[in-house]
N, CA, C and O atoms as a Tinker XYZ file with bonds, in Angstrom:
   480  protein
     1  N      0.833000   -1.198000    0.000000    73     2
     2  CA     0.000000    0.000000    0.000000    64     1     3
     3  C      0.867000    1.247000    0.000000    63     2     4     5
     4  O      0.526000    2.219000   -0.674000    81     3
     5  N      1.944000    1.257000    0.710000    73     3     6
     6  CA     2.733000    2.056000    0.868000    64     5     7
     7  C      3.636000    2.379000   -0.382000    63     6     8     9
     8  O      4.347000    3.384000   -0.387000    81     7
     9  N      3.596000    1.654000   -1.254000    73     7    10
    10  CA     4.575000    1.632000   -2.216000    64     9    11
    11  C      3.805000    2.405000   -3.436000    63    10    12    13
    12  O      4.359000    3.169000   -4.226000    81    11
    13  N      1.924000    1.930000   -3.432000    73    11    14
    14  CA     1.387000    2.735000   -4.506000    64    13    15
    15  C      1.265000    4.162000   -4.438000    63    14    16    17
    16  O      1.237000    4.931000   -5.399000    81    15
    17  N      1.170000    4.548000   -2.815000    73    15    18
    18  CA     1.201000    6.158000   -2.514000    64    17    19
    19  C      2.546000    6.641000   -3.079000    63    18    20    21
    20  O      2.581000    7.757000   -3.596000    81    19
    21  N      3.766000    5.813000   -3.013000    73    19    22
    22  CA     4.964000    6.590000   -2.906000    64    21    23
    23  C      5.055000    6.590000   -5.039000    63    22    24    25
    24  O      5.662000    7.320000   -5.822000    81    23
    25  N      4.385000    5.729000   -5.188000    73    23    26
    26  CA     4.885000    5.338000   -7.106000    64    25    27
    27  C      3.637000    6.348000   -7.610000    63    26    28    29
    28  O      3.692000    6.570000   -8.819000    81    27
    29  N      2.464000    7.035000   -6.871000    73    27    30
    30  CA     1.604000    8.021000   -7.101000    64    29    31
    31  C      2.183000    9.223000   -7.407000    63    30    32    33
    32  O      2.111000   10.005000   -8.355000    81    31
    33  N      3.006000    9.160000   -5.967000    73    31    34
    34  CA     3.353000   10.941000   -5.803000    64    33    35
    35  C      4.649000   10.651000   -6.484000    63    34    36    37
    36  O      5.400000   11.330000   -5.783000    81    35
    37  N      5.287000   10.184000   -7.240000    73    35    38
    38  CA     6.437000   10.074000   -8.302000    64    37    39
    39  C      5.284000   10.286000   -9.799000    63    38    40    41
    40  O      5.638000   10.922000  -10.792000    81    39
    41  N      4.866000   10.081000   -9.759000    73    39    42
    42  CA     4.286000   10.058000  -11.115000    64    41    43
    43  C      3.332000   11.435000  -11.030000    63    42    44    45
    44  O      3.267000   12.065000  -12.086000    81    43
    45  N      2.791000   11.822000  -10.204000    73    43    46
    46  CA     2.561000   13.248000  -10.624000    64    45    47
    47  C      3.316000   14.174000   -9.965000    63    46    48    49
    48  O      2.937000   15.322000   -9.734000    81    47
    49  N      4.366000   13.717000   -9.657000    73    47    50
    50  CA     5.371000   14.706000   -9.654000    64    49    51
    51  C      6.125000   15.056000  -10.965000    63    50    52    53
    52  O      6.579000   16.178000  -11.186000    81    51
    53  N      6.213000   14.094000  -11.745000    73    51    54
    54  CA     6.850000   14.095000  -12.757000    64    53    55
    55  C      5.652000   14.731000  -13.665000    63    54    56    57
    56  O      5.976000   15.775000  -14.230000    81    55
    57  N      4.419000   14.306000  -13.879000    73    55    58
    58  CA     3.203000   15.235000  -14.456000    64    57    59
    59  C      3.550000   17.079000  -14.488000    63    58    60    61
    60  O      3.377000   17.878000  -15.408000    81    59
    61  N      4.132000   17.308000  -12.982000    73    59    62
    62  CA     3.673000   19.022000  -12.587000    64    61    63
    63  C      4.876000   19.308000  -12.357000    63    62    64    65
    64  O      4.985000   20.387000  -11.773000    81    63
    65  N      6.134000   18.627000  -12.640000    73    63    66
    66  CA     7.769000   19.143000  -12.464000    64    65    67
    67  C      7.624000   20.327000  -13.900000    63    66    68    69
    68  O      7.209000   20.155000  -15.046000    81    67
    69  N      8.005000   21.155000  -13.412000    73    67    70
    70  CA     8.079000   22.293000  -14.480000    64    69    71
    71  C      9.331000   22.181000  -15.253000    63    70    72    73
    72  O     10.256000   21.538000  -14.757000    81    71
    73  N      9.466000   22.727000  -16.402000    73    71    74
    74  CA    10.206000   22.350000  -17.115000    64    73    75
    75  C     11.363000   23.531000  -17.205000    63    74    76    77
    76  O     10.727000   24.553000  -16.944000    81    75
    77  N     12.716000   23.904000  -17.438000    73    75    78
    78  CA    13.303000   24.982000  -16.936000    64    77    79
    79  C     13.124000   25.969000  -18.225000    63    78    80    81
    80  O     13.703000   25.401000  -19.151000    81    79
    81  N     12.532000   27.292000  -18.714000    73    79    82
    82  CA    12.770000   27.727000  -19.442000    64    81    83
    83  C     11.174000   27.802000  -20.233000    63    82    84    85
    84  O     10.918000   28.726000  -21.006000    81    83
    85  N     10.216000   26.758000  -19.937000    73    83    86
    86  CA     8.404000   26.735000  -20.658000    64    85    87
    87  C      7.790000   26.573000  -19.624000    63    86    88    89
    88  O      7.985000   25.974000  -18.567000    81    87
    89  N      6.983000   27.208000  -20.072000    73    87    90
    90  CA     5.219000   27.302000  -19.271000    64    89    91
    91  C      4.619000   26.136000  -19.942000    63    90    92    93
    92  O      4.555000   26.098000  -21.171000    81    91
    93  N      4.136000   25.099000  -19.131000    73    91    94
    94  CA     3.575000   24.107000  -19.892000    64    93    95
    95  C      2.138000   23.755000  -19.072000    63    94    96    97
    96  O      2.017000   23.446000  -17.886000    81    95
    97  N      1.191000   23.891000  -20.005000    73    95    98
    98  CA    -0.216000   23.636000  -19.189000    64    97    99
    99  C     -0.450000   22.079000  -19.904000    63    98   100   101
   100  O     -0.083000   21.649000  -20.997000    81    99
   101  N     -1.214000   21.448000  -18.807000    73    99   102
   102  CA    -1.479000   19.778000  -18.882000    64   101   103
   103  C     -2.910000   19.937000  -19.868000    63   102   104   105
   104  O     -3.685000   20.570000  -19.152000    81   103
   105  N     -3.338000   19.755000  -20.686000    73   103   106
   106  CA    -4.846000   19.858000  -21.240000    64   105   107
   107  C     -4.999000   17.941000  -21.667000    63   106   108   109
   108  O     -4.256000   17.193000  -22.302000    81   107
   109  N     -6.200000   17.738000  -21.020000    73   107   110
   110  CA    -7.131000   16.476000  -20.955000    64   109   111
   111  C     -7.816000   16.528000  -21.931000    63   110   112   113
   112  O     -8.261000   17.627000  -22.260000    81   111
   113  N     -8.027000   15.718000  -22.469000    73   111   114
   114  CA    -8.801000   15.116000  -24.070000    64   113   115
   115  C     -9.089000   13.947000  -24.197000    63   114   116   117
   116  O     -8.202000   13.352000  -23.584000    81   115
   117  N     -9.744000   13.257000  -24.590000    73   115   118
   118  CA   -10.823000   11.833000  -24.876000    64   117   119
   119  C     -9.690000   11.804000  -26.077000    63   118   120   121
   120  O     -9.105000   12.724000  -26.649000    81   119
   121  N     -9.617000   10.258000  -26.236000    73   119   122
   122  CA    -9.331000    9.753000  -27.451000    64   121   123
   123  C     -9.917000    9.831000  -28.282000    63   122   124   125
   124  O     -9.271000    9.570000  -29.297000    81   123
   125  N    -11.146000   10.132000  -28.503000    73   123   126
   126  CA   -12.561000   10.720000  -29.153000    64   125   127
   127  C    -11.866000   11.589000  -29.854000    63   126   128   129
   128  O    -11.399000   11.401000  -30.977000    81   127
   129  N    -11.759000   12.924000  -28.947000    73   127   130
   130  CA   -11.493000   13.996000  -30.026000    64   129   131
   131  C    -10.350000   14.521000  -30.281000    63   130   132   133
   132  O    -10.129000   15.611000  -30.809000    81   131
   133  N     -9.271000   13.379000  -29.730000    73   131   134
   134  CA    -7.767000   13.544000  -29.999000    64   133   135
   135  C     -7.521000   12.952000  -31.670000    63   134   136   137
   136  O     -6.788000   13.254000  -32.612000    81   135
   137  N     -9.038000   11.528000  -31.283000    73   135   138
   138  CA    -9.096000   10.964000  -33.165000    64   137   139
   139  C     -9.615000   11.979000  -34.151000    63   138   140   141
   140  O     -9.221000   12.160000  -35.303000    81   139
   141  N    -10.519000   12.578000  -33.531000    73   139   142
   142  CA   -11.259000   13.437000  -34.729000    64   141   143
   143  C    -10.143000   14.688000  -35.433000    63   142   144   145
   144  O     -9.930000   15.000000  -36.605000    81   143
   145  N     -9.544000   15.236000  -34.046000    73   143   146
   146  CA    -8.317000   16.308000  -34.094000    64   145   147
   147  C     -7.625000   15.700000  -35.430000    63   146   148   149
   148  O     -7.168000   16.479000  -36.267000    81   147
   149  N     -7.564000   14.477000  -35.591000    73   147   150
   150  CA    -5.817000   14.286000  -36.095000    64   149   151
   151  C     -6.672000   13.867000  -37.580000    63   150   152   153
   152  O     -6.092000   14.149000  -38.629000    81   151
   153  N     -7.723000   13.356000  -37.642000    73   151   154
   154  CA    -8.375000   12.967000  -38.807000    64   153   155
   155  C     -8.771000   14.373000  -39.458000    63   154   156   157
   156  O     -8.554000   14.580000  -40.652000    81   155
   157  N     -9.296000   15.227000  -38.716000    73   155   158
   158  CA    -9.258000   16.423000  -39.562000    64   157   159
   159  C     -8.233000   17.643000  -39.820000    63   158   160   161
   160  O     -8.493000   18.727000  -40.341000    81   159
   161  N     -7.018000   17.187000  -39.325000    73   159   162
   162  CA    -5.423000   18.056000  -39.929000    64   161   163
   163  C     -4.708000   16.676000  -41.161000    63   162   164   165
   164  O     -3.862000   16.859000  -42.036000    81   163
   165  N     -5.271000   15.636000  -40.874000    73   163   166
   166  CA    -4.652000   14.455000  -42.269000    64   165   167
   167  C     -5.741000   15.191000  -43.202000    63   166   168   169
   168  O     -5.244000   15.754000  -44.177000    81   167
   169  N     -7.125000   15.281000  -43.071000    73   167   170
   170  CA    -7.876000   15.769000  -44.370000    64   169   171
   171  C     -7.429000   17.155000  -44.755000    63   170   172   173
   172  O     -6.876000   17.294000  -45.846000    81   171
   173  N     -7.598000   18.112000  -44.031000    73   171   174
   174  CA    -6.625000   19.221000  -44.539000    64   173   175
   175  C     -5.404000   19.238000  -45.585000    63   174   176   177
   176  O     -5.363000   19.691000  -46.729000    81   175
   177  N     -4.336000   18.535000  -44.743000    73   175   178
   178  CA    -3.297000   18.445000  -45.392000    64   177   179
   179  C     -3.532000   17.667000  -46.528000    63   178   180   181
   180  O     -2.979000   18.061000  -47.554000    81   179
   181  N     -4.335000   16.486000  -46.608000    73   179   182
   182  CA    -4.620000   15.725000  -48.354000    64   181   183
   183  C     -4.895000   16.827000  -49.343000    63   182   184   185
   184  O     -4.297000   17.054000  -50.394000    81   183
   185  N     -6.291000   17.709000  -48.611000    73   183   186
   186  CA    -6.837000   18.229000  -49.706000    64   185   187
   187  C     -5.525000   19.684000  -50.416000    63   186   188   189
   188  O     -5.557000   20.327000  -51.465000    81   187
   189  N     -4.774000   19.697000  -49.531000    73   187   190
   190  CA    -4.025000   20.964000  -49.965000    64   189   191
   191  C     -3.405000   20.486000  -50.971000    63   190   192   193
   192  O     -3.341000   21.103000  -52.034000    81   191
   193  N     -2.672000   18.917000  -50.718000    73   191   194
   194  CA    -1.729000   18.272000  -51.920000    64   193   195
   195  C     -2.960000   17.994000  -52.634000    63   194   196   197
   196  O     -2.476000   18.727000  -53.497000    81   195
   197  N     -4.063000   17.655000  -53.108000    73   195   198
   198  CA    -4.775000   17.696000  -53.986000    64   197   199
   199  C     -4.541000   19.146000  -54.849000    63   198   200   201
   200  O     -4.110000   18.992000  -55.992000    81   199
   201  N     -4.734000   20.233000  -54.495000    73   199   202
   202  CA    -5.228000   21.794000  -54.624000    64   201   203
   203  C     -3.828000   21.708000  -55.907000    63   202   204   205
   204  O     -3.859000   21.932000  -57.117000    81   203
   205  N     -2.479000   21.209000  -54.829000    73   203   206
   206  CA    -1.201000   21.950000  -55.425000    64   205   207
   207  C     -1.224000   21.136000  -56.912000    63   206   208   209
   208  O     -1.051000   21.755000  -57.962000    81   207
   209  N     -1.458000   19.684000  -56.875000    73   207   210
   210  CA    -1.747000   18.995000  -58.008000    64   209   211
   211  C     -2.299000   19.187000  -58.929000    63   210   212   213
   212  O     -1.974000   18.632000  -59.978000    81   211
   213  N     -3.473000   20.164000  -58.840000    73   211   214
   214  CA    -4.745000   20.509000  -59.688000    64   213   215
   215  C     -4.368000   21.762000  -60.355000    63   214   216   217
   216  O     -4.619000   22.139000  -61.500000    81   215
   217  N     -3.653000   22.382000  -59.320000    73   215   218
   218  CA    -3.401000   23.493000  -60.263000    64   217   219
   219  C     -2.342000   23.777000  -61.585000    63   218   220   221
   220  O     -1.124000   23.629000  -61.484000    81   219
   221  N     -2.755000   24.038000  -62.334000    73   219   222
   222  CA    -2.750000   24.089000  -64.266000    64   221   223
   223  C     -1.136000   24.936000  -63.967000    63   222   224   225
   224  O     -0.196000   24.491000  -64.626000    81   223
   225  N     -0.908000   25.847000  -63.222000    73   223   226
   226  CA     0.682000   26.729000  -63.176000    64   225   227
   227  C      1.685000   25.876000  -62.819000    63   226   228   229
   228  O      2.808000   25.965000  -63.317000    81   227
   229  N      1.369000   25.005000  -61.952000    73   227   230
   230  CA     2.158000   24.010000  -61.373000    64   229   231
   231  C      2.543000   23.225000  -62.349000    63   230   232   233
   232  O      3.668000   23.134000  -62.840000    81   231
   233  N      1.723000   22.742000  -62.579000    73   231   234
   234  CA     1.851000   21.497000  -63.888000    64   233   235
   235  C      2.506000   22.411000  -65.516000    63   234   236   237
   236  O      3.535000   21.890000  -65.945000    81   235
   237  N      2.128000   23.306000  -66.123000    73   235   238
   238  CA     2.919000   23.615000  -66.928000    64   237   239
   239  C      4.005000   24.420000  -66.605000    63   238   240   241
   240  O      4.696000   24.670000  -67.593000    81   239
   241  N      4.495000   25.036000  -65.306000    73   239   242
   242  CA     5.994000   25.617000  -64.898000    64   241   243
   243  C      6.974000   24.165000  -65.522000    63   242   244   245
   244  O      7.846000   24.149000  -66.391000    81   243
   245  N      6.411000   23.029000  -64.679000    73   243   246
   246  CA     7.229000   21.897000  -64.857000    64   245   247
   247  C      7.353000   21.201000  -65.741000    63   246   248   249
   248  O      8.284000   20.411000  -65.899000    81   247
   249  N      6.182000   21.428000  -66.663000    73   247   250
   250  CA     6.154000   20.386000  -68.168000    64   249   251
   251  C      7.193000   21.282000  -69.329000    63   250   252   253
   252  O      7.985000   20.753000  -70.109000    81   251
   253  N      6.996000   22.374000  -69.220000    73   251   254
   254  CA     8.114000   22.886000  -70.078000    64   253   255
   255  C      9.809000   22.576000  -69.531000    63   254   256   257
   256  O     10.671000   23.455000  -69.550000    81   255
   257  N      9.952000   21.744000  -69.254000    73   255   258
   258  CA    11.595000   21.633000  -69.069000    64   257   259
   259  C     11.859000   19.824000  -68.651000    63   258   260   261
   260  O     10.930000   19.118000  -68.261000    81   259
   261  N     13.068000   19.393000  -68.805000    73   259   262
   262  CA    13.571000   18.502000  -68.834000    64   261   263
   263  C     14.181000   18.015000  -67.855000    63   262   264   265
   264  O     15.254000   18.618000  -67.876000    81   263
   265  N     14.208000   16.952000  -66.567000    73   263   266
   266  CA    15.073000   16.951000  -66.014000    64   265   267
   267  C     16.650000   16.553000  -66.321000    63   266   268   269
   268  O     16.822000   16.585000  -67.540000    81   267
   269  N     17.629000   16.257000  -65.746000    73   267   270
   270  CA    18.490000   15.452000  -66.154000    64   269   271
   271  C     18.496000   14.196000  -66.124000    63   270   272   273
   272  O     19.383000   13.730000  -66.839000    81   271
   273  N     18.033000   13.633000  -65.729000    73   271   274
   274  CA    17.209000   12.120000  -65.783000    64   273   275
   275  C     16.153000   12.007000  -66.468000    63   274   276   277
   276  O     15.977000   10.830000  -66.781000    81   275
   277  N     15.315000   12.734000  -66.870000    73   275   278
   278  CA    14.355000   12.499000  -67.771000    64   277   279
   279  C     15.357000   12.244000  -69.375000    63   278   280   281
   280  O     15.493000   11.275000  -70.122000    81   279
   281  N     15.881000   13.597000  -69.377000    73   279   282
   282  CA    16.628000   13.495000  -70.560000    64   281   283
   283  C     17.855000   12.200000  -70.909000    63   282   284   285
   284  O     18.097000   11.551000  -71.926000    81   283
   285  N     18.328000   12.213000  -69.808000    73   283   286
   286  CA    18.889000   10.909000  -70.104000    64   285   287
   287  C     18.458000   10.220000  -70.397000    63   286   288   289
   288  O     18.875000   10.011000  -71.536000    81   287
   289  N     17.483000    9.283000  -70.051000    73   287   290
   290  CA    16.354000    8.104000  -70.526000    64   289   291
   291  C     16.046000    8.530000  -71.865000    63   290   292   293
   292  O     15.977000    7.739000  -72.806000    81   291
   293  N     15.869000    9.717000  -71.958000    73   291   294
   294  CA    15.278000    9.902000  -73.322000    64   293   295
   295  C     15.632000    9.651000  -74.606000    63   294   296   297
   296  O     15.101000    9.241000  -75.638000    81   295
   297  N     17.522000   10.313000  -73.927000    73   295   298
   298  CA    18.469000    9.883000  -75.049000    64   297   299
   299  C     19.205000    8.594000  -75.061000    63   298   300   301
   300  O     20.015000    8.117000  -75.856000    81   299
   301  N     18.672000    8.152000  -73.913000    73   299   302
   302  CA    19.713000    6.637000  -73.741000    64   301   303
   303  C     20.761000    6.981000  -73.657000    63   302   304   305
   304  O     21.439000    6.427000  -74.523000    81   303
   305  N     21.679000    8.058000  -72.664000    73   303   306
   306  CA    22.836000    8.479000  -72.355000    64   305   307
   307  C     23.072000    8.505000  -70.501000    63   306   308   309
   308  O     22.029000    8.383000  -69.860000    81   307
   309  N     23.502000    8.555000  -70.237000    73   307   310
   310  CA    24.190000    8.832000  -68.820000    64   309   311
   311  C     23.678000   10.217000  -68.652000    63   310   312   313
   312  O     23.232000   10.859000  -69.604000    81   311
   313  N     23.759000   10.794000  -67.123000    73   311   314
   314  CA    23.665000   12.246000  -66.712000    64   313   315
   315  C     24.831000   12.560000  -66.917000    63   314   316   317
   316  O     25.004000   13.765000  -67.100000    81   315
   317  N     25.970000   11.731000  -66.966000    73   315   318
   318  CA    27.392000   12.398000  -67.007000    64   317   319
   319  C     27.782000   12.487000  -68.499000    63   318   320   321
   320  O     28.680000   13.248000  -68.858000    81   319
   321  N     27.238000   11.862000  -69.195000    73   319   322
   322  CA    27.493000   12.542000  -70.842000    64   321   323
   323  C     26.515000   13.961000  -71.160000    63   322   324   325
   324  O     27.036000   14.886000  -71.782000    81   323
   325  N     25.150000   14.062000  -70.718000    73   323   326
   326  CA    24.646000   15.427000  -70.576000    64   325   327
   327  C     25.919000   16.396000  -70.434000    63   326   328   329
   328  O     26.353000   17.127000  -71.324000    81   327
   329  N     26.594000   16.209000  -68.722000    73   327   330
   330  CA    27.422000   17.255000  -68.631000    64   329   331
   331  C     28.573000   17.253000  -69.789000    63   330   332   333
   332  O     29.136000   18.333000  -69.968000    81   331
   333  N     28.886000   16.391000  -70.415000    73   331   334
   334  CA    29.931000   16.826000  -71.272000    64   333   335
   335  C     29.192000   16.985000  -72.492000    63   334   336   337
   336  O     29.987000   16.673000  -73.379000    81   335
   337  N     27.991000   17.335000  -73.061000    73   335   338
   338  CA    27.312000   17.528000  -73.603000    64   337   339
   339  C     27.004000   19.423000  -73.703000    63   338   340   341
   340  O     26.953000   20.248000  -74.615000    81   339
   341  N     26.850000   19.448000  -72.144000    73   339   342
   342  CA    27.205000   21.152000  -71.904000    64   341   343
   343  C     28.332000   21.406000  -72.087000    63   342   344   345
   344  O     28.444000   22.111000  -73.089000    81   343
   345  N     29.408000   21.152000  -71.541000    73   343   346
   346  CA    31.248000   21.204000  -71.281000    64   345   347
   347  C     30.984000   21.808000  -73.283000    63   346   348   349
   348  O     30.994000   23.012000  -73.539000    81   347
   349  N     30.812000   20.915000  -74.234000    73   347   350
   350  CA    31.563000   20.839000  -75.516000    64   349   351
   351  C     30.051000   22.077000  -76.075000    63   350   352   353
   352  O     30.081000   22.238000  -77.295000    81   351
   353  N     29.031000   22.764000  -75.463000    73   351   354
   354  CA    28.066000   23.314000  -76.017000    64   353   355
   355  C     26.918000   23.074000  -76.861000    63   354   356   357
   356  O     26.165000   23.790000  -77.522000    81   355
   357  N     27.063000   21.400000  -76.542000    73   355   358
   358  CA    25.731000   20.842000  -77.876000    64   357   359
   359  C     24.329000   21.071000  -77.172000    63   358   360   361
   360  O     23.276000   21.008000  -77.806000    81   359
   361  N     24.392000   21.330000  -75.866000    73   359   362
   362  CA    22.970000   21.681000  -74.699000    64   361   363
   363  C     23.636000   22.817000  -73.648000    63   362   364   365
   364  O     24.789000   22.959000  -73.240000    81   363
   365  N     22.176000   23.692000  -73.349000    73   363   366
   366  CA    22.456000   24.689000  -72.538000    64   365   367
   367  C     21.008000   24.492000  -71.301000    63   366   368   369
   368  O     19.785000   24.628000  -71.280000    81   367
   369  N     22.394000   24.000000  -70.184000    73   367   370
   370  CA    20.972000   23.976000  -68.762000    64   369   371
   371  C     20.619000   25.211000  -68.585000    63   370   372   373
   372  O     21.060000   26.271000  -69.028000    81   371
   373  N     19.464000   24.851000  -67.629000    73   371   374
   374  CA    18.627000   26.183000  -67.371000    64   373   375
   375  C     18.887000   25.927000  -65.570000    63   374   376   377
   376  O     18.664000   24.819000  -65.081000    81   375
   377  N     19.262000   26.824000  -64.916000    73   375   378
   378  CA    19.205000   26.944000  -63.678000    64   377   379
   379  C     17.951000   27.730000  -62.639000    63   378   380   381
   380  O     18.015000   28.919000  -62.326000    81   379
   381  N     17.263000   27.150000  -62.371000    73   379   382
   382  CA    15.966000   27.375000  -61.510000    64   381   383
   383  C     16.353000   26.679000  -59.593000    63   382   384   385
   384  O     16.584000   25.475000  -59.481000    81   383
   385  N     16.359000   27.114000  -58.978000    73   383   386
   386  CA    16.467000   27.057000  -57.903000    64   385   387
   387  C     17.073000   25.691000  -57.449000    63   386   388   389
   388  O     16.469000   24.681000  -57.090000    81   387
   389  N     18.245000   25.882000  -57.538000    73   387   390
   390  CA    19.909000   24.942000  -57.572000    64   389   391
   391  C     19.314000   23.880000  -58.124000    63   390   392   393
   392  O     19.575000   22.795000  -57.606000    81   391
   393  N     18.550000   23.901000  -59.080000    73   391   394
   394  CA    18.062000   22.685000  -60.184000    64   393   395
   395  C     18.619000   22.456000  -61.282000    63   394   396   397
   396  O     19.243000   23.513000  -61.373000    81   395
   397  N     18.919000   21.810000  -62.328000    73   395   398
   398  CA    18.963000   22.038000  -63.277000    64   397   399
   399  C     18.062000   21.676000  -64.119000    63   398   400   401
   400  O     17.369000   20.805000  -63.594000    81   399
   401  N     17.568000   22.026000  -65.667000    73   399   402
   402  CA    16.875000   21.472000  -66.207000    64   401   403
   403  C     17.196000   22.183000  -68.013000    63   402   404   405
   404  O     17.796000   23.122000  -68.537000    81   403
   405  N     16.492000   21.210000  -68.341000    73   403   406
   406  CA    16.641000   22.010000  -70.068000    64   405   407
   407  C     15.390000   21.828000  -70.505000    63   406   408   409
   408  O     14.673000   20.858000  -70.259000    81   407
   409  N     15.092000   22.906000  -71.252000    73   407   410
   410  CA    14.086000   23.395000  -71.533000    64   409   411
   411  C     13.535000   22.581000  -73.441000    63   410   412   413
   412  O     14.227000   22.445000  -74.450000    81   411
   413  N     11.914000   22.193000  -73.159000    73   411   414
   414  CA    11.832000   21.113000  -73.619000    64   413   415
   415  C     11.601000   21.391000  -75.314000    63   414   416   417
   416  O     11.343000   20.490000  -76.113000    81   415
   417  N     11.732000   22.626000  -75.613000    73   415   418
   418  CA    11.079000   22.921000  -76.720000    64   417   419
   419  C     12.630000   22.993000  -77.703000    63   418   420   421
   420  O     12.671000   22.475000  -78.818000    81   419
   421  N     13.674000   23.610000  -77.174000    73   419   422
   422  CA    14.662000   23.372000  -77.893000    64   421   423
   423  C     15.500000   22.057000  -77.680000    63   422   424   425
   424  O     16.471000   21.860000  -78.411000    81   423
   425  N     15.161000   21.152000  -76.706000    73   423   426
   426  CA    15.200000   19.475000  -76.808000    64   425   427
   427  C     15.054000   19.030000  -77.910000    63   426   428   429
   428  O     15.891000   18.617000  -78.713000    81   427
   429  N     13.259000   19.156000  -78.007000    73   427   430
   430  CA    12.489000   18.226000  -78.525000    64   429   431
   431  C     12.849000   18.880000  -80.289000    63   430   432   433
   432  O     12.544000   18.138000  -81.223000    81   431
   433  N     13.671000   20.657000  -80.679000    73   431   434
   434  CA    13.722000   20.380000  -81.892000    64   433   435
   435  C     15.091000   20.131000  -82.113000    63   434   436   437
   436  O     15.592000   20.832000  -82.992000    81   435
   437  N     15.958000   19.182000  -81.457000    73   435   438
   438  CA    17.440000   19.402000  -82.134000    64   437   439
   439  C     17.402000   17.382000  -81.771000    63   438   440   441
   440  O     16.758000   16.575000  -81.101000    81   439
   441  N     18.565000   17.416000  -82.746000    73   439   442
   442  CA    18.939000   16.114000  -83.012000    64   441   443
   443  C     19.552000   15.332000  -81.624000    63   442   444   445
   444  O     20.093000   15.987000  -80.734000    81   443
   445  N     19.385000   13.720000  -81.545000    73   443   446
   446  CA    20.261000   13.125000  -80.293000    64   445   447
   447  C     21.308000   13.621000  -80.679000    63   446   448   449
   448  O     21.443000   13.665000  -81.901000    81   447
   449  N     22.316000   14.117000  -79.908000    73   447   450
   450  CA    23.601000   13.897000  -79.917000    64   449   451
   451  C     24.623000   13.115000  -80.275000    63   450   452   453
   452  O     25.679000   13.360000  -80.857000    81   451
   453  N     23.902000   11.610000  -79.609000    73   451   454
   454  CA    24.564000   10.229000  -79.656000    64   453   455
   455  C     24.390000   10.068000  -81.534000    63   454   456   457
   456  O     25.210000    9.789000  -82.409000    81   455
   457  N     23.354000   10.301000  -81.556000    73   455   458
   458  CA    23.727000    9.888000  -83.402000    64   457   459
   459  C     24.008000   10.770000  -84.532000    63   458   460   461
   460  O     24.042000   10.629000  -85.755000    81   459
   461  N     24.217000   11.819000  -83.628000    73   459   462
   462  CA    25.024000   12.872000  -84.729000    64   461   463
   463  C     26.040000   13.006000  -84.826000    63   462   464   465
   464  O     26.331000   14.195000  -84.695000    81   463
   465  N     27.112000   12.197000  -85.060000    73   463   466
   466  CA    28.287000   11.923000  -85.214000    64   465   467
   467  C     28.720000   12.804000  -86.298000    63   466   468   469
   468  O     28.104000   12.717000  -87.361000    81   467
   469  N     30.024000   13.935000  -86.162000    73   467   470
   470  CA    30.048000   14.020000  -87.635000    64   469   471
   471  C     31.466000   13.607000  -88.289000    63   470   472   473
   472  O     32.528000   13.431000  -87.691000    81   471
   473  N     31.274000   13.528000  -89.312000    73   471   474
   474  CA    32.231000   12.521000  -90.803000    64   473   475
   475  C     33.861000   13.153000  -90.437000    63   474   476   477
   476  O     34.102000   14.358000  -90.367000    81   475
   477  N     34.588000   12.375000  -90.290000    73   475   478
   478  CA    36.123000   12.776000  -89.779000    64   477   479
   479  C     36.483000   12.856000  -91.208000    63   478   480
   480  O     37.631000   13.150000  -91.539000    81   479
């Protein structure tokens, strides 16, 4: 008996020990509406990544340009022949926020690289 009083007053001592430096108030809540709380900041947050998805600026900022991995696949080359691809001037990246990318319209009108070999 003596041991549950003493393992009581340890445990809300540790509840109401203040913390050095915050004001911390204890607030009581049902699992009820601690579930509902958290189910309606997950729906929030879905519908926002829905919103950012939907919107038409988003989607064509990014469809006009190339990644460096996209383009690779594209050309069936390495990312590291891209860069020597820039190095010798046959492509010019576009720098957007420490990204790189190339822009898809002068891609899509110039020849692979890889098979434009020219005649020695």
């Amino acid at each position: 008996m003596k041991q549950n009083v003493n393992q009581q007053n340890q445990e809300s001592a540790l509840l109401t020990a203040p913390v050095i430096g915050q004001n911390i108030g204890l607030v009581v809540i049902s699992t009820d509406a601690l579930s509902a709380l958290i189910n309606q900041e997950v729906k929030r947050a879905l519908q926002e990544i829905k919103e950012e998805e939907n919107n038409p600026c988003i989607k064509t900022a990014f469809e006009a340009y190339y990644t460096p991995s996209e383009l690779a696949r594209k050309w069936g080359v390495t990312t590291g022949t891209l860069c020597a691809y820039q190095n010798k001037g046959i492509i010019t990246p576009i720098h957007r926020e420490n990204r790189v990318y190339y822009d898809k319209d002068v891609i899509d009108n110039m020849e692979n690289p890889r098979y434009s070999r020219k005649a020695i």
